[in-house]
Coordinates of C-alpha atoms in Angstrom, one line a residue:
X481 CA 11.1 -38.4 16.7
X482 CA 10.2 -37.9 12.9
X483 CA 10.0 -34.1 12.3
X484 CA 12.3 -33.3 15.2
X485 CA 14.8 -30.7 15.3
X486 CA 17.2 -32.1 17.8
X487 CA 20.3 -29.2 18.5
X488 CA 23.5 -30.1 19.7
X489 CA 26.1 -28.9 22.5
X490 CA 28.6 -29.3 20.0
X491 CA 29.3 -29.6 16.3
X492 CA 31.0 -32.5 17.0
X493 CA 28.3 -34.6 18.2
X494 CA 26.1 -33.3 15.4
X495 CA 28.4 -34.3 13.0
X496 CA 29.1 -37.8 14.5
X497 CA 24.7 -38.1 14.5
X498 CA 25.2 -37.6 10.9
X499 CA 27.9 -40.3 10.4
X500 CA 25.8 -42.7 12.3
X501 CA 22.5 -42.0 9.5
X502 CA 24.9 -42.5 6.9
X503 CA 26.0 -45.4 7.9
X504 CA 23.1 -46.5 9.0
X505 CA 21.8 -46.3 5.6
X506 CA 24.7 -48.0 4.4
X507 CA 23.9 -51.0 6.5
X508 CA 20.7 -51.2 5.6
X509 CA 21.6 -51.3 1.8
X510 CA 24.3 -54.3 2.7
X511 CA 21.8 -56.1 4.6
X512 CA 19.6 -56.4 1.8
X513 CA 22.1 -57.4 -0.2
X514 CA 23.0 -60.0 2.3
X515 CA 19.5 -61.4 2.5
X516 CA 19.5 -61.8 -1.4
X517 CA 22.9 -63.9 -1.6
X518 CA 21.8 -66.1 1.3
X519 CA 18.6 -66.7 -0.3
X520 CA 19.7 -67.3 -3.7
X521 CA 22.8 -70.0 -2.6
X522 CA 20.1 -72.6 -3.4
X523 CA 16.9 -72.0 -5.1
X524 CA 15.7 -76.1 -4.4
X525 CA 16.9 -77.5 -1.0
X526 CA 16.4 -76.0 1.7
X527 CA 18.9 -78.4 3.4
X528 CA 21.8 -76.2 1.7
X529 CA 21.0 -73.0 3.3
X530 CA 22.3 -71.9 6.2
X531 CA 20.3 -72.5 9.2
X532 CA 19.9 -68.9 9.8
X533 CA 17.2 -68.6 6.9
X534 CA 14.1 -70.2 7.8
X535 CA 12.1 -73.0 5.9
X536 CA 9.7 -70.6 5.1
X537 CA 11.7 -67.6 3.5
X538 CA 10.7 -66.7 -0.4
X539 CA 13.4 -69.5 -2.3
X540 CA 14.3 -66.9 -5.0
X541 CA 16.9 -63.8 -5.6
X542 CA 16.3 -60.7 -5.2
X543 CA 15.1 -59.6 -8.6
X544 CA 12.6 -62.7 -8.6
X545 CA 10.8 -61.2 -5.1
X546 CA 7.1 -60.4 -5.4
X547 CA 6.1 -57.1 -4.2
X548 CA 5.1 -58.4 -0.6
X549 CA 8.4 -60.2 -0.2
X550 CA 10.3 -57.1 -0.8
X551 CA 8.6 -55.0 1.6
X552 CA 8.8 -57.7 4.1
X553 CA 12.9 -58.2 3.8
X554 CA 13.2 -54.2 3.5
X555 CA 11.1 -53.6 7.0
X556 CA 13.2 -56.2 8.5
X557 CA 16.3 -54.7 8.1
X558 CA 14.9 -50.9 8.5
X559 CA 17.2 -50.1 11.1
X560 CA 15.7 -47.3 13.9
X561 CA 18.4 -47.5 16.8
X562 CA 21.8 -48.0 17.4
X563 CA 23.5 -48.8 20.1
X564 CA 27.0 -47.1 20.4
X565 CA 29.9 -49.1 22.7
X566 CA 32.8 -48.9 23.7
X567 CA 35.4 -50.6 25.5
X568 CA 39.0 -50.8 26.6
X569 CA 40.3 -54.4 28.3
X570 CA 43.2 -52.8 29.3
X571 CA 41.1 -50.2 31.9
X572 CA 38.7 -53.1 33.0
X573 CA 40.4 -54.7 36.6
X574 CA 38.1 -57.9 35.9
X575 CA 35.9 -59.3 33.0
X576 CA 34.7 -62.7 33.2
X577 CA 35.5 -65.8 31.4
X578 CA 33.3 -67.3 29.0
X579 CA 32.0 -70.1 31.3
X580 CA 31.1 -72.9 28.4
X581 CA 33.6 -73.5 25.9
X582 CA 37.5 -72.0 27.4
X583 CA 37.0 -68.6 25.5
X584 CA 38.6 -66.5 27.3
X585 CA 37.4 -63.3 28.6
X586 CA 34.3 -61.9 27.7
X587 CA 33.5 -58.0 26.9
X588 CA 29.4 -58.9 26.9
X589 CA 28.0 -62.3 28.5
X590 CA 25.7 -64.7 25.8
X591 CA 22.6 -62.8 25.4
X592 CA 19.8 -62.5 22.6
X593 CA 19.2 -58.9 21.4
X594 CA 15.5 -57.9 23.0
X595 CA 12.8 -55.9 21.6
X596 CA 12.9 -56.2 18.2
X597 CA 11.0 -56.8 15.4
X598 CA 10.6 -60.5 15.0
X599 CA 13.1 -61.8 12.5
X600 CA 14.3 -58.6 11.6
X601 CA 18.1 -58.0 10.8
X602 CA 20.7 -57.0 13.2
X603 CA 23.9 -55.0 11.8
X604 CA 27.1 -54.7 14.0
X605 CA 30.3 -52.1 13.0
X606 CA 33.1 -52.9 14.9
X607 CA 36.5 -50.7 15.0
X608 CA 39.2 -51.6 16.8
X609 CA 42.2 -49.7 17.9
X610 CA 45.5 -50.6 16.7
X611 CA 46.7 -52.5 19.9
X612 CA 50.4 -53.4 20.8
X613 CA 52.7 -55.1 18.2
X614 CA 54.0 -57.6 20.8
X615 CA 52.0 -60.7 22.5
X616 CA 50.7 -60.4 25.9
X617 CA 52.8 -63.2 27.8
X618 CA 50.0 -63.4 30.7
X619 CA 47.5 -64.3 28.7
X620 CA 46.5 -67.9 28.4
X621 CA 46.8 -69.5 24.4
X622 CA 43.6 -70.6 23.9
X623 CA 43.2 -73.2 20.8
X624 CA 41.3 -71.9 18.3
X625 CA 40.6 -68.5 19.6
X626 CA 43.6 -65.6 19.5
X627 CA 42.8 -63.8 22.9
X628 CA 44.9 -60.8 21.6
X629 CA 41.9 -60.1 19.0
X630 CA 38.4 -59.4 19.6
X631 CA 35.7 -61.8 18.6
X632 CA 32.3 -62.5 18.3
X633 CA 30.9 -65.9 19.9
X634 CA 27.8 -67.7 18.7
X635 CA 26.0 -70.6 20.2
X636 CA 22.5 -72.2 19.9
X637 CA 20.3 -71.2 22.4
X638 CA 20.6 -72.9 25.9
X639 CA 22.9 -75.6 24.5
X640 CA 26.5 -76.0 25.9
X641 CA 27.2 -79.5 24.3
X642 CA 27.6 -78.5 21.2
X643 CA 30.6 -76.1 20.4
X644 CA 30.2 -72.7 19.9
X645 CA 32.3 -70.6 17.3
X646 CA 34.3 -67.3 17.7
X647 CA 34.7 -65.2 14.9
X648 CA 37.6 -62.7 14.6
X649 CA 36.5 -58.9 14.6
X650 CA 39.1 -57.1 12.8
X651 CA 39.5 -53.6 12.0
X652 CA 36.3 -52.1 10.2
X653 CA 34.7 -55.3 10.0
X654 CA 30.9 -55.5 10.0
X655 CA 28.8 -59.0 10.8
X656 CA 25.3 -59.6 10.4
X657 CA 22.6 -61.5 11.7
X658 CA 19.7 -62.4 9.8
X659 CA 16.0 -63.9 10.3
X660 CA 16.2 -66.0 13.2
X661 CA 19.6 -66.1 13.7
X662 CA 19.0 -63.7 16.8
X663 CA 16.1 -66.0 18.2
X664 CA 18.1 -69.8 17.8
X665 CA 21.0 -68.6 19.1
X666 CA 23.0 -66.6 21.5
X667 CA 25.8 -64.0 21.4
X668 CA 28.3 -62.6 23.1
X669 CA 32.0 -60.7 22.9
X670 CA 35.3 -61.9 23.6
X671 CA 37.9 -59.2 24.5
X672 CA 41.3 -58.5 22.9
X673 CA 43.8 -56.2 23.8
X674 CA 43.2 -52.9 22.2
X675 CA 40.5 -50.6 23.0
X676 CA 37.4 -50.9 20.8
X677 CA 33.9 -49.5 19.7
X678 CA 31.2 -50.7 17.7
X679 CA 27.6 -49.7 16.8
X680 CA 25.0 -51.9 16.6
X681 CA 21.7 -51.2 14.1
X682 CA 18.4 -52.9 15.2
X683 CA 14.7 -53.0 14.3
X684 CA 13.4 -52.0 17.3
X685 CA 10.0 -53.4 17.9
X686 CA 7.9 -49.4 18.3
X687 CA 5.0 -50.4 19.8
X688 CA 6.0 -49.6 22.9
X689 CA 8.8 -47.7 24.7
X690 CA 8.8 -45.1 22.6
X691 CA 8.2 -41.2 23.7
X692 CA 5.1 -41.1 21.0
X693 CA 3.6 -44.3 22.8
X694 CA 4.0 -42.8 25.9
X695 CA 2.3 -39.7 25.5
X696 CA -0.9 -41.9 24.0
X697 CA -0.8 -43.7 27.0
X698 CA -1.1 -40.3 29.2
X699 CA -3.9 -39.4 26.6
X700 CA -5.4 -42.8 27.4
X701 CA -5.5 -41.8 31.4
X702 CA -6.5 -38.3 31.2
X703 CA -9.6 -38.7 28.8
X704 CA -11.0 -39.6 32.4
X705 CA -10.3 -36.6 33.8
X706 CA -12.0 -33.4 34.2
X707 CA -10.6 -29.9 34.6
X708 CA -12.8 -27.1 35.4
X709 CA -11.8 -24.0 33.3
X710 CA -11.9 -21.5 36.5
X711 CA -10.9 -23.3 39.2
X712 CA -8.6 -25.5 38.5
X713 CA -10.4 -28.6 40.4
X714 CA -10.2 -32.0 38.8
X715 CA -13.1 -34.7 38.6
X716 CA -13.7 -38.0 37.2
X717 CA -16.0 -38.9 34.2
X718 CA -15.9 -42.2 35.1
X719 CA -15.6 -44.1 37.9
X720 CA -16.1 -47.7 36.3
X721 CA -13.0 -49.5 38.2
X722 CA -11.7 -50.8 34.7
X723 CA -10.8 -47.6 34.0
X724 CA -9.9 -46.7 37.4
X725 CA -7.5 -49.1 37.3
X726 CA -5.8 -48.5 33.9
X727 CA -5.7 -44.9 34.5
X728 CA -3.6 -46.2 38.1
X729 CA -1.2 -48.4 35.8
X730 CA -0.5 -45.6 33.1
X731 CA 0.3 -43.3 36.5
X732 CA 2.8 -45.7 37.6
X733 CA 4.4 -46.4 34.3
X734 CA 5.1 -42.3 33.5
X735 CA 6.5 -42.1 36.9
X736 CA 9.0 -45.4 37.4
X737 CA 9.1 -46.6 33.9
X738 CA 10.5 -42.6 31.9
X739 CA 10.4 -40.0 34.5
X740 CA 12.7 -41.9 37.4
X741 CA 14.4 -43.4 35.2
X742 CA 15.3 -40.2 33.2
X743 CA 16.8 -37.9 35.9
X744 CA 18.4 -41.0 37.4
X745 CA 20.8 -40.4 34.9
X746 CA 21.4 -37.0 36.5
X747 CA 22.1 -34.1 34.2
X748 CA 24.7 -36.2 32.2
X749 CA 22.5 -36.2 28.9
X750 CA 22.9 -32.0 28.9
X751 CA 26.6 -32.8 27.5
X752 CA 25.2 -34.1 24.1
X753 CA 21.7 -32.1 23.6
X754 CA 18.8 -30.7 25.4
X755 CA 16.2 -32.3 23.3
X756 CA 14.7 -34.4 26.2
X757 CA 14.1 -31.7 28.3
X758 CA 10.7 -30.5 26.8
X759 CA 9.2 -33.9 26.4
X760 CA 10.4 -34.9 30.1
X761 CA 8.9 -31.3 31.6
X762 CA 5.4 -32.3 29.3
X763 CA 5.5 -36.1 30.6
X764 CA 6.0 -34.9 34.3
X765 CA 3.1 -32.1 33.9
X766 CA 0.5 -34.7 32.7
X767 CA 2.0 -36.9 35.6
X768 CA 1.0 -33.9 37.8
X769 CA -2.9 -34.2 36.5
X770 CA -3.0 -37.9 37.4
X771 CA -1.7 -37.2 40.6
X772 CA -5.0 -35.0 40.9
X773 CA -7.0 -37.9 39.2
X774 CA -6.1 -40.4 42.1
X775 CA -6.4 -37.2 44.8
X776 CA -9.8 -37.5 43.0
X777 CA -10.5 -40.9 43.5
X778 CA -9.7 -41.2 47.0
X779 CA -12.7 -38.1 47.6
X780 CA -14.8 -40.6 46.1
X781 CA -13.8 -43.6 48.3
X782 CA -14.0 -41.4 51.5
X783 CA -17.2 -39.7 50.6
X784 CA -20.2 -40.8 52.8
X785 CA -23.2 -42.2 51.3
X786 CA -20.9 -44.4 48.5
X787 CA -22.5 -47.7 48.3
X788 CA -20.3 -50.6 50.0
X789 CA -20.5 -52.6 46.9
X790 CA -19.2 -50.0 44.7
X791 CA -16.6 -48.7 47.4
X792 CA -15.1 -52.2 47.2
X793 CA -14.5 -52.0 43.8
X794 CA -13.0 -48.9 43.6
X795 CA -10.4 -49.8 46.1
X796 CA -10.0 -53.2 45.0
X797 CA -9.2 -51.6 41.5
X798 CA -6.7 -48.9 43.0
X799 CA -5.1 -50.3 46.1
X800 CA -2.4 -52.4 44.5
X801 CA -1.3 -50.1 42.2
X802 CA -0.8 -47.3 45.2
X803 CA 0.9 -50.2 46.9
X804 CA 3.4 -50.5 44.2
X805 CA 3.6 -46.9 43.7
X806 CA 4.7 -46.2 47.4
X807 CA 7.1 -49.9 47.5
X808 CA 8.8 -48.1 44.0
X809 CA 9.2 -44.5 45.7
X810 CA 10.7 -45.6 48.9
X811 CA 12.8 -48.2 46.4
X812 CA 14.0 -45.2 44.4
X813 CA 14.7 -42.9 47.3
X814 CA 17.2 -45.1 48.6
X815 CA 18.6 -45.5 45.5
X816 CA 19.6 -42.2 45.0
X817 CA 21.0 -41.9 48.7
X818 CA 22.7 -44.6 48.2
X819 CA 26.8 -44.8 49.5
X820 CA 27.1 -45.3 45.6
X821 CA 25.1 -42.4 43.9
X822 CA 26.9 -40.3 46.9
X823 CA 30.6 -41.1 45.3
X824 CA 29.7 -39.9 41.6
X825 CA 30.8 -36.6 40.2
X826 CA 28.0 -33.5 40.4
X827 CA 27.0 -34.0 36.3
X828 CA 26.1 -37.7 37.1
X829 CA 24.4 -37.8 40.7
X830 CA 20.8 -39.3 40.6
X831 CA 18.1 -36.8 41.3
X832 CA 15.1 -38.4 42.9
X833 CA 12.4 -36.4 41.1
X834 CA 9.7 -36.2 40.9
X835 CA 10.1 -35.8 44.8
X836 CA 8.6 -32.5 47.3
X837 CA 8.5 -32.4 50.7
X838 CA 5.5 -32.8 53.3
X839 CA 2.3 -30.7 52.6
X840 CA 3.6 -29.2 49.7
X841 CA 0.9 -26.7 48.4
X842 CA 1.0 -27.8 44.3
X843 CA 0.9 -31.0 44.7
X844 CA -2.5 -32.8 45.8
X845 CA -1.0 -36.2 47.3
X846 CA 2.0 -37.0 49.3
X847 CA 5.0 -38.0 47.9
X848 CA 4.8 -41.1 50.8
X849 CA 1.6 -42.6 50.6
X850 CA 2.3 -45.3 53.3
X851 CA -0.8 -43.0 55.5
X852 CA -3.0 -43.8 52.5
X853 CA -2.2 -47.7 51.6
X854 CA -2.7 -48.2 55.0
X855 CA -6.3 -46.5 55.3
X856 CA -7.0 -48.1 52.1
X857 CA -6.2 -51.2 53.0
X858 CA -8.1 -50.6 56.4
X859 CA -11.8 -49.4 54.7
X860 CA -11.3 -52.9 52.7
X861 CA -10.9 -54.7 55.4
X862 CA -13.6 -53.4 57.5
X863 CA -16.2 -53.9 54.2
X864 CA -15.7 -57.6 54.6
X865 CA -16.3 -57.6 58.2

């Protein structure tokens, strides 16, 4: 996050995070550059450029852009994430052929890079190890396609009649993809032999899935909520079952969408930094408060006097996000018992959390809420009787 001061288990690691923003930066300059000579191969026909520049992309150089354009090209290749790789063949007992045009083996199936910004850029540094001087007799000679070197395969979208192409990855070698290159056709890597890592620079699409979106979703959920100063007792301002319901949704995504997912991982991410351990404690204690909003809510439905009508909606605006909040618990629970999760080292076991036992004392609700679905579920049903 901008403004963060993010520390470091080693100086290592800070000093590879620095590498990274450098050449991130530098990427970012070459992919301007690279939209400039692609648009300026042909100022007239559009049939001459390549078809990874749309019909619609400004028909000049560089120099000639208007102020708009410029912005436009420079937020499309404004690079906020990178994701780091790495691979060695050698250690891998299977990797699967490329199923469509004889290949050979494939380090990362045909895909489309997700969550971007539409038509923005996508930068790719690859570095591979110096592998051994002599030919692998075992593996097949492929025409076309050296299956001792790495290489990147492209293919339009959904099509498997026409050929695809694979482009050697040498040492050091970078490759771009530009404007809607990423959305007409697919990707994927063929392995070599030697080991090899590469970073990939995107323009992740921010809107969402972010930790600052997040926390204005939790603000969004708890501007229904009140807190009384003294005792500590939580209420509702509104019990309109539009906002009942959103405030439900937001509960479940803070829970399985960031914090199951985060401890998951274990305590793995300690060996790199510590910075997600304040926002993860802040996210699970305004998850605690919407635990108290729902405790809240379920007063409300069992309180006597409530008028049918508007008990109905409550529940019918609650119930099936409690049903998938109890389905996703039980789901993740056995996930982290799993035979699996048993096997890994200490550093990387799954920790189902948020979890607590049976009438734990700070927490308002349950952790199973099969008790509650069920008499849910029941009060609905005996309404429309």
């Amino acid at each position: 996050m901008k403004g963060s001061n993010t520390r470091y288990s080693e100086a290592e690691i800070a000093a590879a995070c620095q590498t990274f923003l450098k050449l991130n930066d530098y990427l970012q300059v070459e992919t301007i550059q690279a939209w400039e000579e692609l648009v300026a191969k042909d100022k007239g026909s559009i049939d001459a450029v390549p078809l990874c520049i749309g019909p619609d992309f400004p028909r000049v150089g560089m120099g000639s852009f208007d102020g708009q354009d410029e912005v436009d090209i420079k937020n499309r290749s404004a690079y906020n994430v990178t994701l780091l790789n790495f691979m060695d063949p050698q250690k891998m007992p299977y990797l699967k052929e490329e199923p469509y045009f004889g290949m050979g083996k494939m380090a990362v199936s045909w895909h489309h890079d997700e969550n971007l910004v539409e038509r923005s850029a996508v930068a790719v540094y690859s570095y591979n190890f110096e592998g051994p001087e002599e030919e692998n007799e075992e593996d097949p000679q492929l025409e076309g396609r050296d299956p001792d070197i790495w290489h990147v395969g492209f293919k339009i979208s959904w099509d498997i009649e026409t050929p695809g192409l694979a482009i050697p990855l040498h040492q050091g070698d970078c490759y771009f993809m530009l404007d809607d290159l990423n959305a007409t056709h697919q990707h994927c890597v063929l392995a070599g032999l030697p080991p090899r890592f590469s970073s990939t620079h995107r323009v992740a699409e921010c809107s969402t899935g972010t930790l600052d979106y997040i926390l204005q979703r939790c603000q969004v959920a708890l501007q229904n909520v009140r807190e009384e100063a003294d005792s500590g007792d939580v209420s509702l301002k509104s019990l309109e079952p539009a906002v009942l319901k959103q405030g439900e949704e937001i509960h479940n995504e803070v829970e399985f969408e960031w914090l199951r997912q985060f401890w998951f991982q274990g305590s793995r991410y300690r060996k790199c930094t510590d910075w997600w351990c304040q926002p993860m404690t802040q996210l699970e204690e305004l998850w605690k408060k919407m635990e108290s909003a729902t405790n809240a809510v379920l007063h409300e439905v069992r309180r006597e006097g409530v008028p049918v009508e508007q008990r109905n909606e409550t529940l019918t605006a609650i119930l099936a996000s409690l049903t998938t909040r109890q389905n996703l618990r039980r789901e993740w629970h056995a996930r982290c018992q799993s035979r699996i999760a048993r096997t890994l080292p200490a550093d990387q076991k799954p920790e189902c959390r948020p979890f607590w036992e049976k009438d734990e004392p700070s927490m308002p609700l349950p952790f199973d809420l099969t008790d509650i679905v069920a008499e849910l579920r029941g009060l609905l049903l005996e309404a429309k009787a």
